Tab-separated table of C-alpha atoms in Angstrom:
chain	number	residue	atom	x	y	z
J	1	MET	CA	57.863	35.635	15.525
J	2	ASP	CA	58.422	32.433	14.002
J	3	THR	CA	60.802	32.842	10.742
J	4	ARG	CA	60.750	29.256	9.710
J	5	VAL	CA	59.563	28.842	6.290
J	6	ILE	CA	57.834	25.673	4.684
J	7	THR	CA	59.356	24.887	1.615
J	8	VAL	CA	57.416	22.909	-0.733
J	9	LYS	CA	59.493	21.276	-3.569
J	10	PRO	CA	58.085	22.094	-6.749
J	11	GLN	CA	56.854	19.303	-8.662
J	12	PRO	CA	57.943	18.860	-12.122
J	13	ALA	CA	55.406	19.668	-14.728
J	14	LYS	CA	55.678	16.010	-16.365
J	15	SER	CA	54.520	14.535	-12.965
J	16	MET	CA	51.598	16.511	-12.386
J	17	GLN	CA	50.647	15.680	-16.331
J	18	GLU	CA	51.281	12.060	-15.363
J	19	GLU	CA	48.906	12.463	-12.180
J	20	LEU	CA	46.316	14.073	-14.215
J	21	ARG	CA	46.236	11.152	-17.008
J	22	GLU	CA	46.187	8.646	-13.969
J	23	LEU	CA	42.896	10.600	-12.563
J	24	ALA	CA	41.573	10.646	-16.068
J	25	SER	CA	42.176	7.018	-16.480
J	26	THR	CA	40.554	6.129	-13.084
J	27	LEU	CA	37.598	8.223	-13.685
J	28	SER	CA	37.214	6.464	-16.799
J	29	ASP	CA	37.376	3.249	-15.270
J	30	ILE	CA	34.548	4.231	-12.924
J	31	VAL	CA	32.545	5.546	-15.719
J	32	ARG	CA	33.015	2.179	-17.543
J	33	GLY	CA	32.413	0.296	-14.301
J	34	ILE	CA	29.069	2.252	-14.151
J	35	ARG	CA	28.093	1.553	-17.586
J	36	THR	CA	28.743	-2.160	-17.027
J	37	ALA	CA	26.787	-2.128	-13.999
J	38	GLN	CA	23.892	-0.372	-15.924
J	39	GLU	CA	23.726	-2.876	-18.711
J	40	PRO	CA	22.409	-5.729	-16.669
J	41	ILE	CA	19.970	-3.538	-14.621
J	42	ILE	CA	18.573	-2.043	-17.953
J	43	GLU	CA	18.488	-5.421	-19.452
J	44	SER	CA	16.601	-6.972	-16.192
J	45	GLN	CA	14.424	-3.851	-16.116
J	46	GLN	CA	13.436	-4.095	-19.824
J	47	LYS	CA	12.482	-7.841	-19.041
J	48	VAL	CA	9.998	-6.982	-16.512
J	49	PRO	CA	7.285	-5.834	-18.953
J	50	GLN	CA	7.575	-8.723	-20.970
J	51	ALA	CA	7.422	-11.094	-17.964
J	52	THR	CA	4.069	-9.138	-16.752
J	53	GLU	CA	2.690	-9.257	-20.242
J	54	GLN	CA	3.437	-12.982	-20.616
J	55	LEU	CA	1.579	-13.558	-16.970
J	56	GLU	CA	-1.388	-11.248	-17.881
J	57	ARG	CA	-1.373	-13.583	-21.163
J	58	ILE	CA	-1.496	-16.855	-19.005
J	59	THR	CA	-4.479	-15.189	-17.114
J	60	ARG	CA	-6.453	-14.321	-20.156
J	61	GLN	CA	-5.991	-17.678	-21.908
J	62	THR	CA	-6.851	-19.429	-18.819
J	63	GLU	CA	-9.969	-17.502	-18.270
J	64	ASP	CA	-11.209	-18.158	-22.072
J	65	ALA	CA	-10.428	-21.890	-21.593
J	66	THR	CA	-12.438	-21.863	-18.233
J	67	HIS	CA	-15.297	-20.205	-20.097
J	68	ARG	CA	-15.024	-22.566	-22.911
J	69	VAL	CA	-15.410	-25.471	-20.409
J	70	LEU	CA	-18.103	-23.659	-18.607
J	71	ASP	CA	-20.061	-23.489	-22.113
J	72	MET	CA	-19.658	-27.319	-22.377
J	73	VAL	CA	-20.634	-27.998	-18.949
J	74	GLU	CA	-23.608	-25.984	-19.154
J	75	HIS	CA	-24.614	-27.663	-22.332
J	76	ILE	CA	-23.866	-31.177	-20.735
J	77	THR	CA	-26.171	-30.476	-17.805
J	78	ALA	CA	-28.894	-28.936	-20.113
J	79	ARG	CA	-28.775	-32.122	-22.153
J	80	GLU	CA	-28.953	-34.470	-18.927
J	81	SER	CA	-31.932	-32.459	-17.820
J	82	GLU	CA	-33.554	-33.215	-21.388
J	83	ILE	CA	-32.809	-36.949	-20.979
J	84	GLU	CA	-34.640	-36.814	-17.652
J	85	SER	CA	-37.575	-35.124	-19.163
J	86	LEU	CA	-37.723	-37.299	-22.421
J	87	LEU	CA	-37.521	-40.718	-20.052
J	88	LYS	CA	-40.561	-39.104	-18.177
J	89	ASP	CA	-42.371	-38.548	-21.644
J	90	LEU	CA	-41.463	-42.229	-22.821
J	91	LYS	CA	-42.876	-43.530	-19.676
J	92	ARG	CA	-46.208	-41.317	-20.051
J	93	ALA	CA	-46.283	-42.637	-23.849
J	94	LEU	CA	-46.223	-46.259	-23.073
J	95	PRO	CA	-49.291	-48.260	-21.626
J	96	ALA	CA	-49.251	-48.503	-18.010
J	97	THR	CA	-48.981	-52.201	-18.078
J	98	TYR	CA	-45.946	-52.063	-20.318
J	99	PHE	CA	-43.379	-52.062	-17.544
J	100	ARG	CA	-45.376	-54.431	-15.575
J	101	ASN	CA	-44.802	-57.011	-18.163
J	102	ASN	CA	-41.369	-55.831	-19.479
J	103	SER	CA	-39.115	-55.580	-16.195
J	104	LYS	CA	-35.903	-55.532	-18.603
J	105	ALA	CA	-37.268	-52.252	-20.476
J	106	LYS	CA	-37.996	-50.572	-17.056
J	107	ALA	CA	-34.372	-51.659	-15.616
J	108	VAL	CA	-32.676	-50.275	-18.767
J	109	ILE	CA	-34.724	-46.818	-18.569
J	110	GLU	CA	-33.969	-46.681	-14.652
J	111	ARG	CA	-30.075	-47.250	-15.692
J	112	ILE	CA	-30.407	-44.407	-18.185
J	113	ARG	CA	-31.775	-42.093	-15.637
J	114	GLU	CA	-29.399	-43.030	-13.089
J	115	CYS	CA	-26.268	-42.342	-15.774
J	116	ALA	CA	-27.804	-39.297	-16.592
J	117	GLY	CA	-28.065	-38.082	-13.138
J	118	GLN	CA	-24.449	-39.161	-12.411
J	119	ASN	CA	-23.200	-37.301	-15.415
J	120	GLN	CA	-25.022	-34.105	-14.366
J	121	SER	CA	-23.573	-34.386	-10.999
J	122	ALA	CA	-20.184	-34.762	-12.372
J	123	ALA	CA	-20.311	-31.975	-14.614
J	124	TYR	CA	-21.412	-29.895	-11.607
J	125	ASP	CA	-18.345	-30.893	-9.819
J	126	ILE	CA	-16.272	-29.593	-12.901
J	127	MET	CA	-18.043	-26.360	-12.741
J	128	ASP	CA	-17.305	-26.081	-9.041
J	129	ALA	CA	-13.334	-26.987	-9.641
J	130	LEU	CA	-13.320	-24.013	-12.083
J	131	GLN	CA	-13.359	-21.927	-9.279
J	132	PHE	CA	-9.276	-22.400	-9.417
J	133	GLN	CA	-9.285	-19.786	-12.323
J	134	ASP	CA	-10.234	-16.818	-10.083
J	135	ILE	CA	-7.639	-18.082	-7.337
J	136	THR	CA	-4.877	-18.721	-9.774
J	137	SER	CA	-5.397	-15.195	-11.539
J	138	GLN	CA	-5.104	-13.328	-8.044
J	139	GLN	CA	-1.978	-15.301	-7.333
J	140	ILE	CA	-0.710	-14.056	-10.841
J	141	ASP	CA	-1.846	-10.547	-10.149
J	142	HIS	CA	0.111	-10.816	-6.700
J	143	ALA	CA	3.443	-12.146	-8.835
J	144	ILE	CA	2.666	-9.154	-11.400
J	145	THR	CA	2.777	-6.677	-8.456
J	146	LEU	CA	6.056	-7.956	-7.041
J	147	LEU	CA	7.540	-7.948	-10.528
J	148	GLU	CA	6.309	-4.212	-10.986
J	149	GLN	CA	8.071	-3.311	-7.433
J	150	VAL	CA	11.213	-4.940	-8.742
J	151	GLN	CA	11.259	-2.781	-11.807
J	152	SER	CA	10.694	0.332	-9.846
J	153	ARG	CA	13.477	-0.421	-7.720
J	154	LEU	CA	15.840	-1.087	-10.761
J	155	GLN	CA	14.713	2.165	-11.942
J	156	SER	CA	15.627	3.977	-8.857
J	157	VAL	CA	19.097	2.335	-9.058
J	158	LEU	CA	19.510	3.457	-12.478
J	159	MET	CA	18.475	6.989	-11.846
J	160	GLU	CA	20.869	7.232	-9.185
J	161	LEU	CA	23.537	5.703	-11.813
J	162	ALA	CA	22.573	7.981	-14.361
J	163	GLY	CA	22.289	11.133	-12.374
J	164	GLY	CA	18.420	11.144	-12.657
J	165	THR	CA	18.469	10.995	-16.282
J	166	GLN	CA	16.025	7.811	-16.777
J	167	GLU	CA	12.618	8.324	-17.645
J	168	GLU	CA	10.250	7.013	-14.717
J	169	ILE	CA	7.333	4.870	-15.683
J	170	PRO	CA	4.076	6.770	-14.795
J	171	ALA	CA	1.873	4.692	-12.353
J	172	GLU	CA	-1.209	5.230	-14.695
J	173	LYS	CA	0.258	3.109	-17.120
J	174	ARG	CA	-0.123	0.133	-14.817
J	175	ARG	CA	-3.520	-1.655	-14.441
J	176	GLU	CA	-5.191	-1.466	-11.005
J	177	ARG	CA	-5.137	-4.855	-9.672
J	178	ALA	CA	-7.487	-6.175	-6.799
J	179	TYR	CA	-6.321	-9.384	-5.276
J	180	ASP	CA	-5.725	-11.365	-2.250
J	181	PRO	CA	-1.964	-12.096	-1.609
J	182	ASN	CA	-2.703	-15.249	0.250
J	183	ALA	CA	-5.348	-16.714	-2.276
J	184	HIS	CA	-5.030	-20.101	-2.190
J	185	PHE	CA	-6.657	-23.060	-3.795
J	186	SER	CA	-7.155	-26.625	-2.297
J	187	THR	CA	-9.997	-28.688	-2.270
J	188	GLU	CA	-8.589	-30.910	0.227
J	189	ASN	CA	-9.033	-28.877	3.300
J	190	ASP	CA	-11.879	-26.573	2.030
J	191	LYS	CA	-14.346	-28.156	4.648
J	192	ASP	CA	-12.179	-27.407	7.567
J	193	LYS	CA	-11.468	-23.789	6.116
J	194	GLN	CA	-14.986	-23.173	6.142
J	195	PHE	CA	-15.703	-24.917	9.503
J	196	SER	CA	-13.173	-22.553	11.152
J	197	VAL	CA	-14.756	-19.570	9.345
J	198	ASP	CA	-18.364	-20.572	10.674
J	199	GLU	CA	-17.000	-20.843	14.172
J	200	LEU	CA	-15.570	-17.445	14.104
J	201	VAL	CA	-18.507	-15.851	12.348
J	202	ASP	CA	-20.928	-17.614	15.107
J	203	ASN	CA	-18.823	-16.331	18.017
J	204	LEU	CA	-18.419	-12.810	16.513
J	205	SER	CA	-22.324	-12.723	15.895
J	206	ARG	CA	-23.171	-13.663	19.172
J	207	GLN	CA	-20.750	-11.147	20.838
J	208	MET	CA	-22.104	-8.474	18.455
J	209	LYS	CA	-25.679	-9.231	19.703
J	210	LYS	CA	-24.672	-9.127	23.368
J	211	ASP	CA	-23.040	-5.680	22.588
D	1	MET	CA	-43.866	-15.502	-1.923
D	2	PRO	CA	-42.088	-13.537	-4.351
D	3	GLU	CA	-38.944	-14.910	-5.799
D	4	LEU	CA	-36.010	-13.810	-4.158
D	5	LYS	CA	-33.656	-11.179	-6.227
D	6	ILE	CA	-29.936	-11.564	-5.583
D	7	LEU	CA	-27.232	-9.442	-6.727
D	8	ALA	CA	-23.912	-11.166	-7.415
D	9	VAL	CA	-21.058	-8.980	-7.172
D	10	ASP	CA	-17.352	-10.369	-8.386
D	11	ASP	CA	-14.972	-8.791	-10.587
D	12	SER	CA	-14.163	-12.379	-12.212
D	13	PRO	CA	-16.318	-13.140	-14.833
D	14	THR	CA	-15.585	-16.896	-13.974
D	15	MET	CA	-16.934	-16.648	-10.533
D	16	ARG	CA	-19.817	-14.736	-11.539
D	17	ARG	CA	-20.678	-17.444	-14.064
D	18	ILE	CA	-20.293	-20.164	-11.546
D	19	ILE	CA	-22.011	-18.230	-8.643
D	20	VAL	CA	-25.075	-17.598	-11.101
D	21	ASN	CA	-25.190	-21.299	-12.152
D	22	THR	CA	-24.937	-22.541	-8.421
D	23	LEU	CA	-27.927	-20.348	-7.479
D	24	LYS	CA	-29.990	-21.490	-10.255
D	25	ARG	CA	-29.259	-25.094	-9.412
D	26	ALA	CA	-30.396	-24.243	-5.791
D	27	GLY	CA	-33.758	-22.730	-7.260
D	28	PHE	CA	-32.766	-18.912	-7.275
D	29	ASN	CA	-33.471	-17.861	-10.793
D	30	ASP	CA	-33.578	-14.242	-10.413
D	31	VAL	CA	-29.925	-13.307	-10.147
D	32	SER	CA	-28.218	-10.305	-11.566
D	33	GLU	CA	-24.461	-9.453	-11.641
D	34	ALA	CA	-22.175	-6.632	-11.001
D	35	THR	CA	-18.408	-6.193	-11.505
D	36	ASP	CA	-17.521	-4.314	-8.597
D	37	GLY	CA	-18.993	-2.038	-5.555
D	38	LYS	CA	-19.546	0.898	-7.803
D	39	ASP	CA	-21.507	-1.083	-10.236
D	40	ALA	CA	-23.287	-3.022	-7.465
D	41	LEU	CA	-24.687	0.395	-5.796
D	42	ALA	CA	-25.647	1.668	-9.420
D	43	LYS	CA	-27.654	-1.471	-9.890
D	44	MET	CA	-29.308	-1.336	-6.593
D	45	LYS	CA	-30.500	2.232	-7.023
D	46	VAL	CA	-32.532	0.741	-9.833
D	47	ASP	CA	-33.644	-2.697	-8.664
D	48	ASN	CA	-34.868	-3.812	-5.345
D	49	TYR	CA	-32.725	-6.792	-4.136
D	50	GLY	CA	-33.314	-9.276	-1.561
D	51	LEU	CA	-29.615	-10.346	-0.937
D	52	VAL	CA	-26.198	-9.337	-2.166
D	53	ILE	CA	-23.675	-11.788	-2.470
D	54	THR	CA	-20.173	-10.220	-2.679
D	55	ASP	CA	-16.454	-10.670	-3.307
D	56	TRP	CA	-14.023	-8.707	-1.310
D	57	ASN	CA	-10.816	-7.893	-3.776
D	58	MET	CA	-12.163	-5.997	-6.672
D	59	PRO	CA	-11.055	-2.867	-8.401
D	60	GLU	CA	-12.685	0.400	-8.214
D	61	MET	CA	-14.764	-0.226	-5.006
D	62	ASP	CA	-13.994	-3.417	-3.180
D	63	GLY	CA	-16.333	-5.578	-1.214
D	64	LEU	CA	-15.791	-4.015	2.215
D	65	SER	CA	-16.400	-0.570	0.909
D	66	LEU	CA	-19.565	-1.700	-0.454
D	67	VAL	CA	-20.942	-3.271	2.713
D	68	THR	CA	-20.083	-0.023	4.396
D	69	HIS	CA	-21.903	1.912	1.910
D	70	ILE	CA	-24.862	-0.500	2.226
D	71	ARG	CA	-24.926	-0.128	5.907
D	72	GLY	CA	-24.550	3.592	5.843
D	73	SER	CA	-27.411	4.080	3.522
D	74	ALA	CA	-31.099	4.997	5.030
D	75	GLU	CA	-32.764	2.725	2.141
D	76	LEU	CA	-30.227	-0.220	2.064
D	77	GLN	CA	-28.924	-0.553	5.466
D	78	ASP	CA	-31.112	-3.806	6.302
D	79	MET	CA	-30.045	-5.604	3.284
D	80	PRO	CA	-28.731	-9.169	3.776
D	81	ILE	CA	-25.092	-9.654	2.730
D	82	LEU	CA	-23.002	-12.649	2.285
D	83	MET	CA	-19.230	-12.222	1.599
D	84	VAL	CA	-17.719	-15.015	-0.691
D	85	THR	CA	-13.823	-14.430	-0.827
D	86	THR	CA	-10.517	-16.155	-0.728
D	87	ARG	CA	-9.367	-14.170	2.435
D	88	SER	CA	-9.537	-16.547	5.273
D	89	VAL	CA	-7.353	-14.698	7.724
D	90	LYS	CA	-9.112	-14.235	11.031
D	91	ASP	CA	-8.657	-10.339	11.265
D	92	ASP	CA	-10.312	-10.049	7.871
D	93	ILE	CA	-13.133	-11.916	8.938
D	94	ILE	CA	-13.590	-9.722	11.938
D	95	GLU	CA	-13.309	-6.674	9.815
D	96	ALA	CA	-15.983	-7.864	7.570
D	97	MET	CA	-18.178	-8.871	10.267
D	98	LYS	CA	-17.773	-5.306	12.011
D	99	ALA	CA	-18.391	-3.827	8.546
D	100	GLY	CA	-21.942	-5.336	8.426
D	101	VAL	CA	-21.766	-8.754	6.498
D	102	ASN	CA	-24.309	-11.472	7.512
D	103	ASN	CA	-22.373	-14.344	6.723
D	104	TYR	CA	-18.907	-15.310	5.239
D	105	ILE	CA	-17.865	-17.964	2.692
D	106	VAL	CA	-14.392	-18.845	1.786
D	107	LYS	CA	-13.535	-19.704	-2.028
D	108	PRO	CA	-13.409	-22.358	-3.185
D	109	PHE	CA	-16.803	-23.027	-1.871
D	110	THR	CA	-19.290	-25.775	-2.311
D	111	PRO	CA	-22.819	-25.384	-3.529
D	112	GLU	CA	-24.151	-26.997	-0.246
D	113	THR	CA	-22.232	-24.330	1.646
D	114	LEU	CA	-23.542	-21.515	-0.528
D	115	GLY	CA	-27.134	-22.998	-0.041
D	116	GLU	CA	-26.716	-23.404	3.384
D	117	LYS	CA	-25.373	-19.758	4.134
D	118	ILE	CA	-28.173	-18.314	1.939
D	119	GLN	CA	-30.935	-19.966	4.058
D	120	GLN	CA	-29.073	-18.867	7.235
D	121	VAL	CA	-28.759	-15.220	6.279
D	122	LEU	CA	-32.406	-15.009	5.122
D	123	LYS	CA	-33.288	-16.477	8.397
D	124	ALA	CA	-31.336	-14.303	10.521
D	125	THR	CA	-32.614	-11.207	8.822
D	126	GLY	CA	-36.239	-12.278	8.840
D	127	ARG	CA	-36.646	-12.801	5.105
D	128	SER	CA	-37.239	-16.406	4.991
């Protein structure tokens, strides 16, 4: 039988207290560290709703402005149509021989008609260009969704740090967003883009008919 | 020949307004609007339309689900459908064609493209 005895040197009570104090101080440092880490996360998390609200405001304001422009375009095109019809009335009201004897008046009326037509065409171009609003609002919705994902991740980190005491943001508080993450506005290569789509659609249609 | 009744489906009020204006400019004056697929189906139960122009990305019910519903309905399955969307990725176009759209336009579109595609769709479905 092994009679050897392991002797443990008793630690002085003061040293134990010292160690406990050190441990407490270390724990306190850790807690302080966690708090310090939490602060910027909390701050960042709180800023996300502000950012999304601001982005939503941009969408609403751009939409309002677009509709004001559309109102004006509609008024312009209606007035241009009225000018066309008034010029026809004027021609009808004058004797048939009037323009034969007055080529200057005829040229003026023709020029007015031309200008009215050009104005109307430019107004329609403005209307077509306003499609940008739908496309940029989809881009903004995409950005908002990404921000909301960041907010959720920050919240998970906070929950981990705080031991699950953070309140979760209910999903129903968030608006349902329908957007194309690749939505892109460009008037330069529209025709090329549509041309490629047309080719694909034609090929698919032919293939489907065969099948 | 009776005037073609068109249903324009888009969640964007701006796009609906532009589409309606463009259609009127092209001589199509009987145009109704729907804000998403559900709204469109509800309107199609009440009125007879000769053409549906639909966006893809919409809340509640998107354009692709709308197309699937229409093609699966005994009363509506032959409805000409034109999709007008920002989605231009090849796989999306294939998916839409497989779901049953008759033609496909990428936003932003020109009035000429819209007019041309409407004529193509009506011709292909024997409605012109």
